[in-house]
């Protein structure tokens, strides 16, 4: 694919994967609410309600997060579901323990580093590289194993009960939301090639209509089978064989052994103490947590007079400039060094070394945007400069239950409707696009990958997903946060948290406030059309030399804040007005 086609495909995802087109954000009171007992924030209202139903039935945060994930896959099959994968960060209140579960997709055993180099596009239309659509684009699904594991390890209800709301939504049907309608309009021609998805379109329709009832009987059966038999029902036997058949029918490499071999990995979360709070977040194979923690560390090293946190009640241009500059170095590290930690050596400690962070902070200029290369800190002397070329599904949810357990989950099938084929009623992911198709080649989010992130047997591709829990000075969770939106996940998550915890904005305001994004390459400071930043701050950033590039929006985030006063707890839950969901709680 030429760079021009790739960029136009990228622009399409930005358009397609986000919330209502140009529609004004909902009234402030609609997207956030406060509760005294428990709360769920998902980006689709019915999914928040599925979690709430499970909490009301005696489930805890793990049960509710699992039910919310499964429901999301039914009400928005464009963004996430059983055919994808994700990450869970779980805080268990009784022990104070934090657990990170990685249920990201894995390349099949037949994957090779050059599998995408010469692979022809399997179909016409947007996002049509072999890593983005069709069988080769799919990694072995992780979501069913992840859901089963979180319910088994932390949950209180049987899996069959947790599956209930999602299975009911699939069997009885749910109204098609605005974002799903829009995404189906972009990908209609490809979706209609699939027997299940073509049945979703009314005769002659070029998109699913908002409000149209989407009934998914086959997915309902698969969900019920999963509820009865657990992960085994998906990874072995009839459904596993059906997944292999469907994948191979569209050019994939899956075998029944690939499915049987899938494993959830428990990993040590990353953490750091910055701006008076302990931030606990996603480790590799996500690069998101690393990028966020290093950005925070660099910001703290920049003298406060150059990045004042008291420029009124919102980040001023000086702070936004420092923030944009702080992301350039860690995004270079991601490009060069990140790969599946089970397959390549990661140099996390060396990357986070204080002298390296100091050197990056030292390259900062308070009134001038520096080229990303000025923040480059090669770990090995013989390295070439990183070649920078120019360079959306997913869903984040938060649950806090009555015991104080917190679940932060980000889950995805990658691009809208994943690889745009189904197996056993499940939309299959195109997570293989998060590998580097070749060294330096960009993925759909304009993120180039290096040799460590080439595909390989059983490997997991690098992710931006950043489920995060921030702890307050009292040592207890103060905020659950995370986002969807490719490379913008990490910058959005960080900003929402900073808005609330450091600038003191009320949670709804912190979420709705305009955000900026910079990922080093391309050398552009992005702002949002849907939540426009005032001209004054933009002019002040442009005056520092930033190339300003407005885009539709910067990710979709879900958050819950936890405030304790004596025995009283106030949970404020908010679903990003950019995507139109509502939280639920009691
Ligand atoms: O894991 C990742 O970073 C990507 N697969 C996430 C994709 C995404 O957020 C699409 N969103 N709009």
Tab-separated table of N, CA and C in Angstrom, residues 13 17-18 43 65-66 68-74 76-88 100-106 131-132 137-147 150 183 235 262 285-286 334 392-397 408-421 426-435 443-445 460-467 482-489 556 558 579:
chain	number	residue	atom	x	y	z
A	13	UNK	N	-10.254	5.688	9.664
A	13	UNK	CA	-10.498	5.118	11.000
A	13	UNK	C	-10.781	6.220	11.985
A	17	UNK	N	-14.122	5.533	13.646
A	17	UNK	CA	-14.092	4.842	14.927
A	17	UNK	C	-14.559	5.704	16.082
A	18	UNK	N	-14.885	6.918	15.798
A	18	UNK	CA	-15.185	7.799	16.911
A	18	UNK	C	-16.685	8.050	17.048
A	43	UNK	N	-18.363	2.609	27.362
A	43	UNK	CA	-18.653	3.582	26.313
A	43	UNK	C	-19.961	3.299	25.568
A	65	UNK	N	-17.030	-6.426	35.407
A	65	UNK	CA	-16.176	-6.031	34.282
A	65	UNK	C	-16.284	-7.086	33.180
A	66	UNK	N	-16.317	-8.364	33.578
A	66	UNK	CA	-16.434	-9.438	32.583
A	66	UNK	C	-17.761	-9.336	31.834
A	68	UNK	N	-19.559	-6.689	31.434
A	68	UNK	CA	-19.539	-5.466	30.616
A	68	UNK	C	-18.764	-5.711	29.331
A	69	UNK	N	-17.620	-6.401	29.442
A	69	UNK	CA	-16.820	-6.721	28.238
A	69	UNK	C	-17.633	-7.552	27.254
A	70	UNK	N	-18.283	-8.588	27.781
A	70	UNK	CA	-19.055	-9.467	26.895
A	70	UNK	C	-20.205	-8.700	26.252
A	71	UNK	N	-20.854	-7.826	27.034
A	71	UNK	CA	-21.965	-7.038	26.490
A	71	UNK	C	-21.469	-6.062	25.425
A	72	UNK	N	-20.294	-5.470	25.659
A	72	UNK	CA	-19.730	-4.545	24.661
A	72	UNK	C	-19.563	-5.247	23.317
A	73	UNK	N	-19.115	-6.500	23.367
A	73	UNK	CA	-18.907	-7.252	22.134
A	73	UNK	C	-20.195	-7.478	21.363
A	74	UNK	N	-21.327	-7.447	22.082
A	74	UNK	CA	-22.621	-7.635	21.417
A	74	UNK	C	-23.171	-6.296	20.928
A	76	UNK	N	-21.542	-3.414	20.539
A	76	UNK	CA	-20.640	-2.746	19.595
A	76	UNK	C	-19.592	-3.727	19.082
A	77	UNK	N	-19.997	-4.606	18.153
A	77	UNK	CA	-19.042	-5.600	17.647
A	77	UNK	C	-17.946	-4.977	16.789
A	78	UNK	N	-18.054	-3.671	16.515
A	78	UNK	CA	-16.988	-3.002	15.762
A	78	UNK	C	-15.752	-2.795	16.622
A	79	UNK	N	-15.938	-2.655	17.917
A	79	UNK	CA	-14.837	-2.196	18.764
A	79	UNK	C	-14.134	-3.287	19.557
A	80	UNK	N	-14.894	-4.258	20.030
A	80	UNK	CA	-14.283	-5.284	20.880
A	80	UNK	C	-15.205	-6.484	20.910
A	81	UNK	N	-14.771	-7.541	21.570
A	81	UNK	CA	-15.629	-8.715	21.691
A	81	UNK	C	-14.821	-9.985	21.850
A	82	UNK	N	-15.541	-11.109	21.829
A	82	UNK	CA	-14.918	-12.420	22.044
A	82	UNK	C	-13.792	-12.711	21.060
A	83	UNK	N	-13.846	-12.111	19.870
A	83	UNK	CA	-12.825	-12.381	18.853
A	83	UNK	C	-11.583	-11.535	18.992
A	84	UNK	N	-11.486	-10.731	20.065
A	84	UNK	CA	-10.335	-9.843	20.252
A	84	UNK	C	-9.521	-10.205	21.471
A	85	UNK	N	-9.025	-9.171	22.140
A	85	UNK	CA	-8.217	-9.397	23.331
A	85	UNK	C	-8.012	-8.089	24.056
A	86	UNK	N	-7.354	-8.143	25.198
A	86	UNK	CA	-7.167	-6.911	25.957
A	86	UNK	C	-6.346	-7.134	27.212
A	87	UNK	N	-6.473	-6.154	28.095
A	87	UNK	CA	-5.727	-6.163	29.357
A	87	UNK	C	-6.658	-5.811	30.507
A	88	UNK	N	-6.428	-6.466	31.650
A	88	UNK	CA	-7.145	-6.121	32.894
A	88	UNK	C	-6.131	-5.691	33.942
A	100	UNK	N	-2.203	-7.783	36.969
A	100	UNK	CA	-2.372	-7.413	35.553
A	100	UNK	C	-2.494	-8.692	34.743
A	101	UNK	N	-3.617	-8.840	34.041
A	101	UNK	CA	-3.794	-9.998	33.164
A	101	UNK	C	-3.690	-9.553	31.710
A	102	UNK	N	-2.837	-10.244	30.963
A	102	UNK	CA	-2.630	-9.976	29.534
A	102	UNK	C	-3.348	-11.080	28.769
A	103	UNK	N	-4.456	-10.692	28.126
A	103	UNK	CA	-5.155	-11.653	27.264
A	103	UNK	C	-5.196	-11.103	25.848
A	104	UNK	N	-4.028	-10.576	25.457
A	104	UNK	CA	-3.882	-10.051	24.106
A	104	UNK	C	-3.773	-11.218	23.122
A	105	UNK	N	-4.150	-10.949	21.867
A	105	UNK	CA	-4.060	-11.975	20.839
A	105	UNK	C	-2.600	-12.349	20.576
A	106	UNK	N	-2.416	-13.597	20.129
A	106	UNK	CA	-1.072	-14.127	19.811
A	106	UNK	C	-1.029	-14.531	18.366
A	131	UNK	N	-2.543	-7.284	6.753
A	131	UNK	CA	-2.481	-7.274	8.222
A	131	UNK	C	-3.739	-6.678	8.837
A	132	UNK	N	-4.642	-6.176	7.977
A	132	UNK	CA	-5.806	-5.454	8.505
A	132	UNK	C	-7.149	-6.110	8.208
A	137	UNK	N	-4.795	-11.391	9.113
A	137	UNK	CA	-4.822	-10.230	10.010
A	137	UNK	C	-5.127	-10.614	11.460
A	138	UNK	N	-5.653	-11.816	11.662
A	138	UNK	CA	-6.097	-12.179	13.023
A	138	UNK	C	-5.011	-12.853	13.840
A	139	UNK	N	-4.917	-12.421	15.100
A	139	UNK	CA	-4.169	-13.180	16.081
A	139	UNK	C	-5.136	-14.140	16.765
A	140	UNK	N	-4.586	-15.127	17.445
A	140	UNK	CA	-5.445	-16.074	18.177
A	140	UNK	C	-6.128	-15.310	19.309
A	141	UNK	N	-7.447	-15.365	19.327
A	141	UNK	CA	-8.251	-14.549	20.229
A	141	UNK	C	-7.903	-14.807	21.707
A	142	UNK	N	-7.902	-13.714	22.485
A	142	UNK	CA	-7.563	-13.853	23.904
A	142	UNK	C	-8.725	-13.548	24.837
A	143	UNK	N	-9.742	-12.878	24.311
A	143	UNK	CA	-10.823	-12.385	25.184
A	143	UNK	C	-11.537	-13.502	25.966
A	144	UNK	N	-11.924	-14.615	25.324
A	144	UNK	CA	-12.630	-15.635	26.113
A	144	UNK	C	-11.757	-16.155	27.263
A	145	UNK	N	-10.479	-16.394	26.988
A	145	UNK	CA	-9.586	-16.883	28.050
A	145	UNK	C	-9.443	-15.833	29.146
A	146	UNK	N	-9.377	-14.564	28.747
A	146	UNK	CA	-9.227	-13.475	29.719
A	146	UNK	C	-10.447	-13.352	30.620
A	147	UNK	N	-11.633	-13.383	30.002
A	147	UNK	CA	-12.867	-13.269	30.782
A	147	UNK	C	-12.979	-14.443	31.761
A	150	UNK	N	-10.470	-13.989	34.676
A	150	UNK	CA	-10.757	-12.960	35.678
A	150	UNK	C	-11.935	-13.365	36.572
A	183	UNK	N	-19.572	3.327	11.555
A	183	UNK	CA	-18.479	2.423	11.177
A	183	UNK	C	-18.956	1.415	10.141
A	235	UNK	N	-11.826	-22.786	22.956
A	235	UNK	CA	-10.470	-23.104	22.469
A	235	UNK	C	-10.292	-24.573	22.079
A	262	UNK	N	-3.431	-21.321	23.490
A	262	UNK	CA	-3.547	-19.932	23.963
A	262	UNK	C	-3.495	-19.861	25.488
A	285	UNK	N	3.244	-6.442	26.939
A	285	UNK	CA	3.360	-5.915	25.580
A	285	UNK	C	2.615	-4.621	25.295
A	286	UNK	N	2.171	-3.886	26.302
A	286	UNK	CA	1.706	-2.536	26.012
A	286	UNK	C	2.911	-1.605	26.120
A	334	UNK	N	9.538	3.380	21.938
A	334	UNK	CA	8.548	2.365	21.569
A	334	UNK	C	8.867	1.810	20.189
A	392	UNK	N	-11.000	3.407	13.879
A	392	UNK	CA	-10.444	2.926	15.127
A	392	UNK	C	-11.579	2.264	15.969
A	393	UNK	N	-11.796	0.280	16.367
A	393	UNK	CA	-12.453	-0.389	17.463
A	393	UNK	C	-11.806	-0.048	18.818
A	394	UNK	N	-11.932	-0.800	19.785
A	394	UNK	CA	-11.405	-0.691	21.159
A	394	UNK	C	-12.397	-0.028	22.106
A	395	UNK	N	-12.280	-0.418	23.357
A	395	UNK	CA	-13.205	0.054	24.366
A	395	UNK	C	-12.516	-0.008	25.723
A	396	UNK	N	-12.673	1.038	26.505
A	396	UNK	CA	-12.154	0.985	27.875
A	396	UNK	C	-13.319	1.063	28.850
A	397	UNK	N	-13.228	0.290	29.937
A	397	UNK	CA	-14.273	0.357	30.961
A	397	UNK	C	-13.644	0.315	32.351
A	408	UNK	N	-10.012	-2.198	35.811
A	408	UNK	CA	-9.789	-1.329	34.645
A	408	UNK	C	-9.490	-2.264	33.481
A	409	UNK	N	-10.326	-2.222	32.452
A	409	UNK	CA	-10.147	-3.129	31.307
A	409	UNK	C	-10.112	-2.323	30.017
A	410	UNK	N	-9.126	-2.580	29.174
A	410	UNK	CA	-9.184	-2.076	27.803
A	410	UNK	C	-9.177	-3.289	26.894
A	411	UNK	N	-10.094	-3.312	25.940
A	411	UNK	CA	-10.289	-4.497	25.115
A	411	UNK	C	-10.545	-4.074	23.677
A	412	UNK	N	-10.161	-4.922	22.722
A	412	UNK	CA	-10.223	-4.463	21.330
A	412	UNK	C	-10.287	-5.606	20.327
A	413	UNK	N	-10.886	-5.315	19.144
A	413	UNK	CA	-10.655	-6.159	17.969
A	413	UNK	C	-9.780	-5.396	16.972
A	414	UNK	N	-9.178	-4.300	17.405
A	414	UNK	CA	-8.349	-3.374	16.641
A	414	UNK	C	-9.211	-2.489	15.739
A	415	UNK	N	-9.106	-2.577	14.429
A	415	UNK	CA	-9.829	-1.644	13.560
A	415	UNK	C	-11.325	-1.981	13.571
A	416	UNK	N	-12.178	-1.049	13.113
A	416	UNK	CA	-13.625	-1.316	13.187
A	416	UNK	C	-14.016	-2.644	12.539
A	417	UNK	N	-14.772	-3.439	13.275
A	417	UNK	CA	-15.188	-4.790	12.868
A	417	UNK	C	-13.972	-5.688	12.593
A	418	UNK	N	-12.859	-5.439	13.305
A	418	UNK	CA	-11.680	-6.298	13.249
A	418	UNK	C	-11.258	-6.609	11.831
A	419	UNK	N	-11.062	-7.911	11.563
A	419	UNK	CA	-10.619	-8.336	10.224
A	419	UNK	C	-11.809	-8.531	9.276
A	420	UNK	N	-12.986	-8.115	9.749
A	420	UNK	CA	-14.218	-8.094	8.946
A	420	UNK	C	-14.637	-9.471	8.436
A	421	UNK	N	-14.475	-10.486	9.283
A	421	UNK	CA	-15.120	-11.773	9.045
A	421	UNK	C	-15.506	-12.333	10.418
A	426	UNK	N	-18.797	-14.711	15.996
A	426	UNK	CA	-17.868	-13.774	16.640
A	426	UNK	C	-17.131	-12.974	15.567
A	427	UNK	N	-17.058	-11.651	15.732
A	427	UNK	CA	-16.235	-10.832	14.826
A	427	UNK	C	-14.771	-11.038	15.198
A	428	UNK	N	-13.962	-11.444	14.219
A	428	UNK	CA	-12.555	-11.771	14.489
A	428	UNK	C	-11.664	-10.533	14.342
A	429	UNK	N	-10.655	-10.463	15.207
A	429	UNK	CA	-9.769	-9.295	15.283
A	429	UNK	C	-8.809	-9.177	14.101
A	430	UNK	N	-8.260	-7.964	13.937
A	430	UNK	CA	-7.106	-7.766	13.037
A	430	UNK	C	-5.933	-7.168	13.821
A	431	UNK	N	-5.642	-7.825	14.940
A	431	UNK	CA	-4.588	-7.318	15.829
A	431	UNK	C	-3.190	-7.482	15.222
A	432	UNK	N	-3.055	-8.328	14.185
A	432	UNK	CA	-1.720	-8.531	13.581
A	432	UNK	C	-1.184	-7.222	12.998
A	433	UNK	N	-2.079	-6.237	12.765
A	433	UNK	CA	-1.613	-4.944	12.247
A	433	UNK	C	-0.816	-4.169	13.286
A	434	UNK	N	-0.897	-4.569	14.555
A	434	UNK	CA	-0.079	-3.908	15.578
A	434	UNK	C	1.371	-4.418	15.577
A	435	UNK	N	1.661	-5.463	14.825
A	435	UNK	CA	3.071	-5.804	14.566
A	435	UNK	C	3.632	-4.830	13.536
A	443	UNK	N	1.807	1.160	11.422
A	443	UNK	CA	0.506	0.477	11.504
A	443	UNK	C	-0.593	1.505	11.212
A	444	UNK	N	-1.845	1.105	11.418
A	444	UNK	CA	-2.964	1.991	11.067
A	444	UNK	C	-2.964	3.277	11.880
A	445	UNK	N	-2.247	3.304	12.995
A	445	UNK	CA	-2.233	4.489	13.836
A	445	UNK	C	-0.980	5.318	13.624
A	460	UNK	N	3.040	-11.738	20.717
A	460	UNK	CA	1.959	-10.769	20.897
A	460	UNK	C	2.439	-9.413	20.391
A	461	UNK	N	1.601	-8.720	19.600
A	461	UNK	CA	2.027	-7.434	19.064
A	461	UNK	C	1.983	-6.336	20.120
A	462	UNK	N	2.814	-5.322	19.940
A	462	UNK	CA	2.839	-4.206	20.894
A	462	UNK	C	1.534	-3.414	20.812
A	463	UNK	N	1.084	-2.989	21.982
A	463	UNK	CA	-0.202	-2.286	22.108
A	463	UNK	C	0.006	-0.904	22.712
A	464	UNK	N	-1.004	-0.060	22.512
A	464	UNK	CA	-1.033	1.240	23.215
A	464	UNK	C	-1.976	1.213	24.409
A	465	UNK	N	-2.673	0.104	24.616
A	465	UNK	CA	-3.746	0.102	25.622
A	465	UNK	C	-3.184	0.296	27.023
A	466	UNK	N	-3.824	1.178	27.790
A	466	UNK	CA	-3.249	1.678	29.031
A	466	UNK	C	-4.253	1.689	30.186
A	467	UNK	N	-4.810	0.527	30.574
A	467	UNK	CA	-5.675	0.562	31.751
A	467	UNK	C	-4.852	0.975	32.972
A	482	UNK	N	-8.651	4.972	31.481
A	482	UNK	CA	-8.125	4.309	30.285
A	482	UNK	C	-8.925	4.785	29.089
A	483	UNK	N	-8.510	4.369	27.900
A	483	UNK	CA	-9.143	4.921	26.697
A	483	UNK	C	-9.026	3.964	25.532
A	484	UNK	N	-9.782	4.290	24.466
A	484	UNK	CA	-9.658	3.647	23.161
A	484	UNK	C	-9.194	4.707	22.179
A	485	UNK	N	-8.476	4.295	21.139
A	485	UNK	CA	-8.075	5.290	20.133
A	485	UNK	C	-6.639	5.159	19.683
A	486	UNK	N	-6.151	3.929	19.584
A	486	UNK	CA	-4.808	3.682	19.042
A	486	UNK	C	-3.749	4.430	19.828
A	487	UNK	N	-2.839	5.097	19.116
A	487	UNK	CA	-1.716	5.781	19.769
A	487	UNK	C	-2.189	6.880	20.716
A	488	UNK	N	-3.421	7.359	20.515
A	488	UNK	CA	-3.935	8.461	21.348
A	488	UNK	C	-4.438	7.980	22.699
A	489	UNK	N	-4.467	6.637	22.886
A	489	UNK	CA	-4.941	6.075	24.162
A	489	UNK	C	-4.120	6.625	25.320
A	556	UNK	N	-11.294	8.017	23.191
A	556	UNK	CA	-12.513	7.958	24.003
A	556	UNK	C	-12.123	7.328	25.328
A	558	UNK	N	-12.882	6.369	29.532
A	558	UNK	CA	-13.870	6.132	30.598
A	558	UNK	C	-13.129	6.223	31.935
A	579	UNK	N	-17.995	9.595	22.611
A	579	UNK	CA	-18.544	8.363	22.035
A	579	UNK	C	-20.006	8.139	22.386
